[in-house]
PDB file of C-alpha atoms in Angstrom:
ATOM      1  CA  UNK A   1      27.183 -13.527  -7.240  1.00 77.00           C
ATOM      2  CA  UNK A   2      29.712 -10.968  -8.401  1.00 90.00           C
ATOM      3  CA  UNK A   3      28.728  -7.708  -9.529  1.00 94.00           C
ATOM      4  CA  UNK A   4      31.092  -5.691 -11.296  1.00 95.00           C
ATOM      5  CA  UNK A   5      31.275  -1.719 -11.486  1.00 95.00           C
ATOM      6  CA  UNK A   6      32.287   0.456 -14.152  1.00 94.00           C
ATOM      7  CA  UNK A   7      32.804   4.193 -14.332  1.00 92.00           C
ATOM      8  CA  UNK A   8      30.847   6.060 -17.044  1.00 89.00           C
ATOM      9  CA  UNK A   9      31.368   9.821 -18.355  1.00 86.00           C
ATOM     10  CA  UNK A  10      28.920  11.313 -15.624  1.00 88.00           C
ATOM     11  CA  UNK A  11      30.800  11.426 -12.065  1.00 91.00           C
ATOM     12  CA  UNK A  12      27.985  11.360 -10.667  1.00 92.00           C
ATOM     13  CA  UNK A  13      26.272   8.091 -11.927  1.00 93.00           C
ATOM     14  CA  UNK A  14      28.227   4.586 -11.670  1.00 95.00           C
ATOM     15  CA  UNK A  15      27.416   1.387 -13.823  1.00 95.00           C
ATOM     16  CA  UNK A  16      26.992  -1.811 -11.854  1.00 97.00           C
ATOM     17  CA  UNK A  17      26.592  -5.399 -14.031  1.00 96.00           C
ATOM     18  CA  UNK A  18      24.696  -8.241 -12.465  1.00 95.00           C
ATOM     19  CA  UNK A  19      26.039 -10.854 -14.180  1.00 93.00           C
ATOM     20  CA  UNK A  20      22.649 -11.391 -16.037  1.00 92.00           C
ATOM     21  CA  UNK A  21      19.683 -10.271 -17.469  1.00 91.00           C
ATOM     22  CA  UNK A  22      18.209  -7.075 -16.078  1.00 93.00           C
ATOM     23  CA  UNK A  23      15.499  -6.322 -18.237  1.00 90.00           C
ATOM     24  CA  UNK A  24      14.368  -8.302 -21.350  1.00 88.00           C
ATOM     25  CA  UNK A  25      13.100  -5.293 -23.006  1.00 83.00           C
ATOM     26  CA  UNK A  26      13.613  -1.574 -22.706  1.00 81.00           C
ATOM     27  CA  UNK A  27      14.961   0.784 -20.255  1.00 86.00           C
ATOM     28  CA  UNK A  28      12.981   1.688 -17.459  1.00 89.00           C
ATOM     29  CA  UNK A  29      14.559   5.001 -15.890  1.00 89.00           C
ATOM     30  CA  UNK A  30      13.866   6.559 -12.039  1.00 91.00           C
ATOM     31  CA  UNK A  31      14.787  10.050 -11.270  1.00 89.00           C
ATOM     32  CA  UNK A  32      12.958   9.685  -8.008  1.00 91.00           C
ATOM     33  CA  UNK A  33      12.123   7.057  -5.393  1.00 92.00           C
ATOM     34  CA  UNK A  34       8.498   7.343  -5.606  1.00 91.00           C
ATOM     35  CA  UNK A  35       8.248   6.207  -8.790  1.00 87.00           C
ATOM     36  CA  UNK A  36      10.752   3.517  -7.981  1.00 91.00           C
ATOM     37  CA  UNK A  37       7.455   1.755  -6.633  1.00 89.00           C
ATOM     38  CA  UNK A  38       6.985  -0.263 -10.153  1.00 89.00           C
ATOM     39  CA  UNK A  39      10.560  -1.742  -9.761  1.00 94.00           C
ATOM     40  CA  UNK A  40      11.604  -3.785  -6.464  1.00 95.00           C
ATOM     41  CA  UNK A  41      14.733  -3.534  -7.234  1.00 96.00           C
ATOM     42  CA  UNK A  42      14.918   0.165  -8.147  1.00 96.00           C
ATOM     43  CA  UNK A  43      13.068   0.264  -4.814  1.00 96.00           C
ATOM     44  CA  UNK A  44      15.755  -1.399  -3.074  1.00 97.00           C
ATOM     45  CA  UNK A  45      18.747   0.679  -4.500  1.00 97.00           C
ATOM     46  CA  UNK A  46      16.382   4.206  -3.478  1.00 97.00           C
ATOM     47  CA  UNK A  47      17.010   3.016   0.221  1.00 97.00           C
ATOM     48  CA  UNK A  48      20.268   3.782   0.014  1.00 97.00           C
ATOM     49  CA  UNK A  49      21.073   7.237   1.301  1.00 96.00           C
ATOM     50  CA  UNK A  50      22.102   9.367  -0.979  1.00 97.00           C
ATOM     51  CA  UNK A  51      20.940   7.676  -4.318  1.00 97.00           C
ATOM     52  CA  UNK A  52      19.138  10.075  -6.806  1.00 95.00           C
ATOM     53  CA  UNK A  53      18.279   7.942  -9.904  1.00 94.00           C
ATOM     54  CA  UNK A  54      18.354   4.224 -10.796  1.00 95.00           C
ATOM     55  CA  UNK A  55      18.353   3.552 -14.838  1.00 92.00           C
ATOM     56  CA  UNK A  56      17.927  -0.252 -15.736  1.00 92.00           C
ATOM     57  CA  UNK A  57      18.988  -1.422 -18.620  1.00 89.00           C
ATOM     58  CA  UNK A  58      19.138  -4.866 -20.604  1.00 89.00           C
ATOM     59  CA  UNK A  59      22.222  -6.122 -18.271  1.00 92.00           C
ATOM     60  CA  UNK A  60      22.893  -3.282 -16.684  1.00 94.00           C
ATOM     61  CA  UNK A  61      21.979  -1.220 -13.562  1.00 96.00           C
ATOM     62  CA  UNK A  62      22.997   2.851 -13.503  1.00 95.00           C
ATOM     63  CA  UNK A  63      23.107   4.667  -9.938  1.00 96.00           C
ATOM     64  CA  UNK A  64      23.009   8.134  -9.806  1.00 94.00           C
ATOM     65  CA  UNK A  65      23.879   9.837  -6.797  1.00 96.00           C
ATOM     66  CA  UNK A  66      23.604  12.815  -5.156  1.00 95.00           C
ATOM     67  CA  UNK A  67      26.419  15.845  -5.372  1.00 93.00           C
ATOM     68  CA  UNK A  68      27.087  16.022  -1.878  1.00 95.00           C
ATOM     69  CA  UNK A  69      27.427  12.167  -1.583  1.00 96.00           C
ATOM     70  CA  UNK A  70      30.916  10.273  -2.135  1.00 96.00           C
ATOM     71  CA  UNK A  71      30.828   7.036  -4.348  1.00 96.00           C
ATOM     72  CA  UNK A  72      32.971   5.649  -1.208  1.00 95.00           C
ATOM     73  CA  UNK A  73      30.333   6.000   1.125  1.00 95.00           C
ATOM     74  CA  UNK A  74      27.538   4.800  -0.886  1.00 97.00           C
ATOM     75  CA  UNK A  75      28.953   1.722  -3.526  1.00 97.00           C
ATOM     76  CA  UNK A  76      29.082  -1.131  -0.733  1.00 97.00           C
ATOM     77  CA  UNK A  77      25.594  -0.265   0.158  1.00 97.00           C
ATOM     78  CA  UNK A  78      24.080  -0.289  -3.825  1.00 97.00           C
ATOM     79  CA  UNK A  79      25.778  -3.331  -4.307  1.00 97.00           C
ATOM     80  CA  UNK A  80      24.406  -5.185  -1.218  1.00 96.00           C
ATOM     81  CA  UNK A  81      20.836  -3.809  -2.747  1.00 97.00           C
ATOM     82  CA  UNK A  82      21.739  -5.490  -5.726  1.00 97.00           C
ATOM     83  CA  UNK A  83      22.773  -8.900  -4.660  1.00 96.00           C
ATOM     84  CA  UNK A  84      20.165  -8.836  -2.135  1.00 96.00           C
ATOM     85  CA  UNK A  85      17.464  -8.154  -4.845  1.00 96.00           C
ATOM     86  CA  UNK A  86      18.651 -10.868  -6.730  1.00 95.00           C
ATOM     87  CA  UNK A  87      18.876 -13.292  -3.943  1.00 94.00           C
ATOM     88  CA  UNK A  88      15.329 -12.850  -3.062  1.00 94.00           C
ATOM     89  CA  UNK A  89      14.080 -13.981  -6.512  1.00 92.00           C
ATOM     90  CA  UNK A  90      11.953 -10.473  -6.816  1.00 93.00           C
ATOM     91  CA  UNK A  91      11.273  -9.700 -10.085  1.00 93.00           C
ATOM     92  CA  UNK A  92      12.986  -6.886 -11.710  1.00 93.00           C
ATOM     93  CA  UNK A  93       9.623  -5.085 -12.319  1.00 91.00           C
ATOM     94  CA  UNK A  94       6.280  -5.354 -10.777  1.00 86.00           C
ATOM     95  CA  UNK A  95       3.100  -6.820 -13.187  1.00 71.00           C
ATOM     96  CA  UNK A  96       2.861  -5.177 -16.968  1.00 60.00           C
ATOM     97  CA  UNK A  97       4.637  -2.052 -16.596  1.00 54.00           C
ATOM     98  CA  UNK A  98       5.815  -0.050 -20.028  1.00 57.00           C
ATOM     99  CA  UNK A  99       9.356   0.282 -20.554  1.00 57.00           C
ATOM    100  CA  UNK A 100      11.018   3.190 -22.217  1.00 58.00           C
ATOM    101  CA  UNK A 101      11.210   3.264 -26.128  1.00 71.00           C
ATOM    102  CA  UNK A 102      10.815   6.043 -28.590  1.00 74.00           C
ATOM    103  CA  UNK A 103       7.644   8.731 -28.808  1.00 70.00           C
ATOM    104  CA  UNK A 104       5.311   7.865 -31.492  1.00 77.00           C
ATOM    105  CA  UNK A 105       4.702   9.583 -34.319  1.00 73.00           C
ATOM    106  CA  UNK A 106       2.473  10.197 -37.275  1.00 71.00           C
ATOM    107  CA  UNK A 107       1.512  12.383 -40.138  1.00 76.00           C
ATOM    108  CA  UNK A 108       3.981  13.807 -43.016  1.00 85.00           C
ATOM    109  CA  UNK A 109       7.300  13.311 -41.374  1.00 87.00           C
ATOM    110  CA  UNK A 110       6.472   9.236 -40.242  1.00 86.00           C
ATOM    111  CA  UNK A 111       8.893   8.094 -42.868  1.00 90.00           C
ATOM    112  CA  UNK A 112      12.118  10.862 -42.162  1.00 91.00           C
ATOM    113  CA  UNK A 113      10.997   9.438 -38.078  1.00 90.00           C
ATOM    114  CA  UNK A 114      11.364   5.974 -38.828  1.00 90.00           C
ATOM    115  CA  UNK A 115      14.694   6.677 -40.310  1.00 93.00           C
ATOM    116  CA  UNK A 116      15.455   8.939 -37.356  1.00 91.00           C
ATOM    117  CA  UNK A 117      14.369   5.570 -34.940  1.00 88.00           C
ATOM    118  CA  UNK A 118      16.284   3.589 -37.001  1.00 89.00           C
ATOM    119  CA  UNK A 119      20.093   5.206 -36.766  1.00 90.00           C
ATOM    120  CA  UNK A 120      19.084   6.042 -33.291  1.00 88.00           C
ATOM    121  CA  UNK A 121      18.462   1.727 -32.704  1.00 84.00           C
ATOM    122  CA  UNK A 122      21.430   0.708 -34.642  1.00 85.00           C
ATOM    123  CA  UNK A 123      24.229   3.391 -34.106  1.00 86.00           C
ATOM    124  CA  UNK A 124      23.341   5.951 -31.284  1.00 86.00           C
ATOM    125  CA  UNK A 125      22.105   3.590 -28.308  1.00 81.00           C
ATOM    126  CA  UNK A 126      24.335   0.474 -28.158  1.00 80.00           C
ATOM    127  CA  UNK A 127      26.930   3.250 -27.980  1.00 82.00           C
ATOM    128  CA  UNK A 128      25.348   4.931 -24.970  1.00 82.00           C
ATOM    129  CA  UNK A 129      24.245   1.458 -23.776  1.00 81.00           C
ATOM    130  CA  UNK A 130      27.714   0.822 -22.873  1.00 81.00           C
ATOM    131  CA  UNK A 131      28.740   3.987 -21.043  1.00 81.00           C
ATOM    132  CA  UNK A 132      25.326   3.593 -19.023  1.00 81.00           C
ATOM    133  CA  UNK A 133      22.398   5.074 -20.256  1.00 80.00           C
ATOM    134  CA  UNK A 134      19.975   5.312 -23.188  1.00 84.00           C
ATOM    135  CA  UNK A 135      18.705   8.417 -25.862  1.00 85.00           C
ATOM    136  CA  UNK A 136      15.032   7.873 -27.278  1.00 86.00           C
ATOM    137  CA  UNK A 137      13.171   9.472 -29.733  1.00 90.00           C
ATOM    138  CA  UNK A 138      11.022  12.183 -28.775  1.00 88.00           C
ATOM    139  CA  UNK A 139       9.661  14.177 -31.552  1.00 91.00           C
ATOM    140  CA  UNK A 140      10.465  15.880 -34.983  1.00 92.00           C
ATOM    141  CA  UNK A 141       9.410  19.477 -35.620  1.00 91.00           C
ATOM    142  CA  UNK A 142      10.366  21.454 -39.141  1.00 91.00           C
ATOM    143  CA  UNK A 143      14.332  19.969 -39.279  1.00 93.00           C
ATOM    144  CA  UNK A 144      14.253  19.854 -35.444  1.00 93.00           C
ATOM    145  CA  UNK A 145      14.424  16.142 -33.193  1.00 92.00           C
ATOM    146  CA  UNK A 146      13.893  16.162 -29.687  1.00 92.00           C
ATOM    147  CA  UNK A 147      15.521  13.499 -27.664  1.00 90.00           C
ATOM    148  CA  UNK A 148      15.214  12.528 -24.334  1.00 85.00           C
ATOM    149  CA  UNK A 149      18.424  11.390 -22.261  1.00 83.00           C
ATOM    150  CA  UNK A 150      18.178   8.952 -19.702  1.00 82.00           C
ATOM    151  CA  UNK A 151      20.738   6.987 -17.418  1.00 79.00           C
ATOM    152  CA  UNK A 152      24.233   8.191 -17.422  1.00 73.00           C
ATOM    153  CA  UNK A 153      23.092  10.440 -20.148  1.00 75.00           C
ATOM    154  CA  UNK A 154      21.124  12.903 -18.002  1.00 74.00           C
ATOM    155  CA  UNK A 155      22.799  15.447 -16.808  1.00 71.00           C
ATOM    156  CA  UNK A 156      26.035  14.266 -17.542  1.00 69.00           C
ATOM    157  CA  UNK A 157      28.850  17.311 -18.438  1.00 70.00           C
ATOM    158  CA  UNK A 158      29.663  15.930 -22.242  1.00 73.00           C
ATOM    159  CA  UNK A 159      26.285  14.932 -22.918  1.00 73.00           C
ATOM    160  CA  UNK A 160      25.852  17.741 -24.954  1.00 74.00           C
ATOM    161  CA  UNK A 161      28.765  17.467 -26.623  1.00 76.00           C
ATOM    162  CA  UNK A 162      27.433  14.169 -27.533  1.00 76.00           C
ATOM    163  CA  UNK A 163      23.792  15.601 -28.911  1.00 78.00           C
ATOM    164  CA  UNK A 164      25.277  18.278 -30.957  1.00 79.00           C
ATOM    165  CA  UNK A 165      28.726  16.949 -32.311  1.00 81.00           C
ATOM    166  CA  UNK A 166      28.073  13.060 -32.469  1.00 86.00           C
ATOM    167  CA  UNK A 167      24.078  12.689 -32.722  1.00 89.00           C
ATOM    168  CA  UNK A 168      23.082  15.692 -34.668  1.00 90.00           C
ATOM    169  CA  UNK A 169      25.980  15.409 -37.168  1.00 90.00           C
ATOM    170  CA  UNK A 170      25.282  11.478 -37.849  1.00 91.00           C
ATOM    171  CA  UNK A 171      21.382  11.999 -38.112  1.00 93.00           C
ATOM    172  CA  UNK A 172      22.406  15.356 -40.437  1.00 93.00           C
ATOM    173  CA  UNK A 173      24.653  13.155 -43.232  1.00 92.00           C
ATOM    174  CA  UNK A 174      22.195  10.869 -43.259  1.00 92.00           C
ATOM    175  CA  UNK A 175      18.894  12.427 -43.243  1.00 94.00           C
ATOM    176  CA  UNK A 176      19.231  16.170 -45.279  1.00 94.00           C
ATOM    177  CA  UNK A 177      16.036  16.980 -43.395  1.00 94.00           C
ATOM    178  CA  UNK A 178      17.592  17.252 -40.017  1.00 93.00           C
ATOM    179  CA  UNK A 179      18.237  20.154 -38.956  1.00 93.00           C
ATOM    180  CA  UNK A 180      19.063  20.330 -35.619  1.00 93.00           C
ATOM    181  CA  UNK A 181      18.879  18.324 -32.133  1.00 92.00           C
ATOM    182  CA  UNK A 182      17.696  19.206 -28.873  1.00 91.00           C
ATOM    183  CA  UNK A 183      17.277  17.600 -25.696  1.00 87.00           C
ATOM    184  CA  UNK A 184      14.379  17.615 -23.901  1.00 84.00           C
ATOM    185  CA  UNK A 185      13.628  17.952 -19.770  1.00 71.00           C
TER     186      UNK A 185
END
């Protein structure tokens, strides 16, 4: 098995691809290893010292470490989790756990959110796909959407150059009702 590794705009988070399907729906996104309890291989990847988040995408795995922690030190190790996850035949995720997708939402604004989903689906998330992470939907409050940032996308340094110049002028031109975007915690 060969894994390959790419670089994404957060330093601090690295990109591995497995050379197949990671999950067939969704994103499923650990900012802690507790929670990495649903996912053997997130799991797996948490043992490694050092690690502070594990994003899975469709064919993709995102590592976050820790400041203090040199990719160096740590890469051999997350990849050995990795091949060693898929080796075992594990499954990616334990029984029928939800994936990430966008908030729901109802009431007076449902049709100005489904357009909102929609440019998010077809031009905001393949983008951020491929440097590593994933943007969902939220909520939308008089002009304002909320989006939360996950993967490489949390608490990376142009991320909100990103929400503001990139996401909140493309949802603007397109949807007059749009006022601004914010990111939520």
């Amino acid at each position: 098995m060969f894994i390959q590794t790419e670089t994404t705009p957060n330093p601090a988070t690295l990109k591995f691809l497995p050379g197949q399907t990671v999950l067939d729906r969704g994103t499923a996104d650990f900012t802690e290893a507790e929670a990495a309890a649903a996912s053997p291989l997130a799991a797996r990847i948490f043992a490694v010292n050092g690690v502070t988040g594990v994003f899975l995408g469709s064919d993709f795995v995102t590592v976050t470490k820790a400041d203090t922690t040199q990719w160096d030190h740590i890469k051999p190790a997350v990849l050995g989790a990795i091949m060693e996850h898929y080796q075992s035949g594990a499954p990616v995720m334990q029984g029928s756990v939800d994936v990430a997708g966008h908030a729901e939402h109802s009431g007076e604004d449902e049709a100005i959110v489904t357009q909102i989903k929609e440019l998010l689906d077809t031009r905001v998330r393949p983008a951020v796909a491929q440097d590593g992470g994933d943007i969902t939907f939220h909520g939308f409050d008089r002009g304002v959407v909320y989006l939360h940032m996950q993967g490489a996308c949390a608490g990376c340094p142009s991320s909100t150059m990103t929400l503001k110049m990139g996401i909140e002028n493309l949802l603007r031109h397109y949807i007059p009702e749009v006022t601004e975007v914010r990111p939520i915690a």
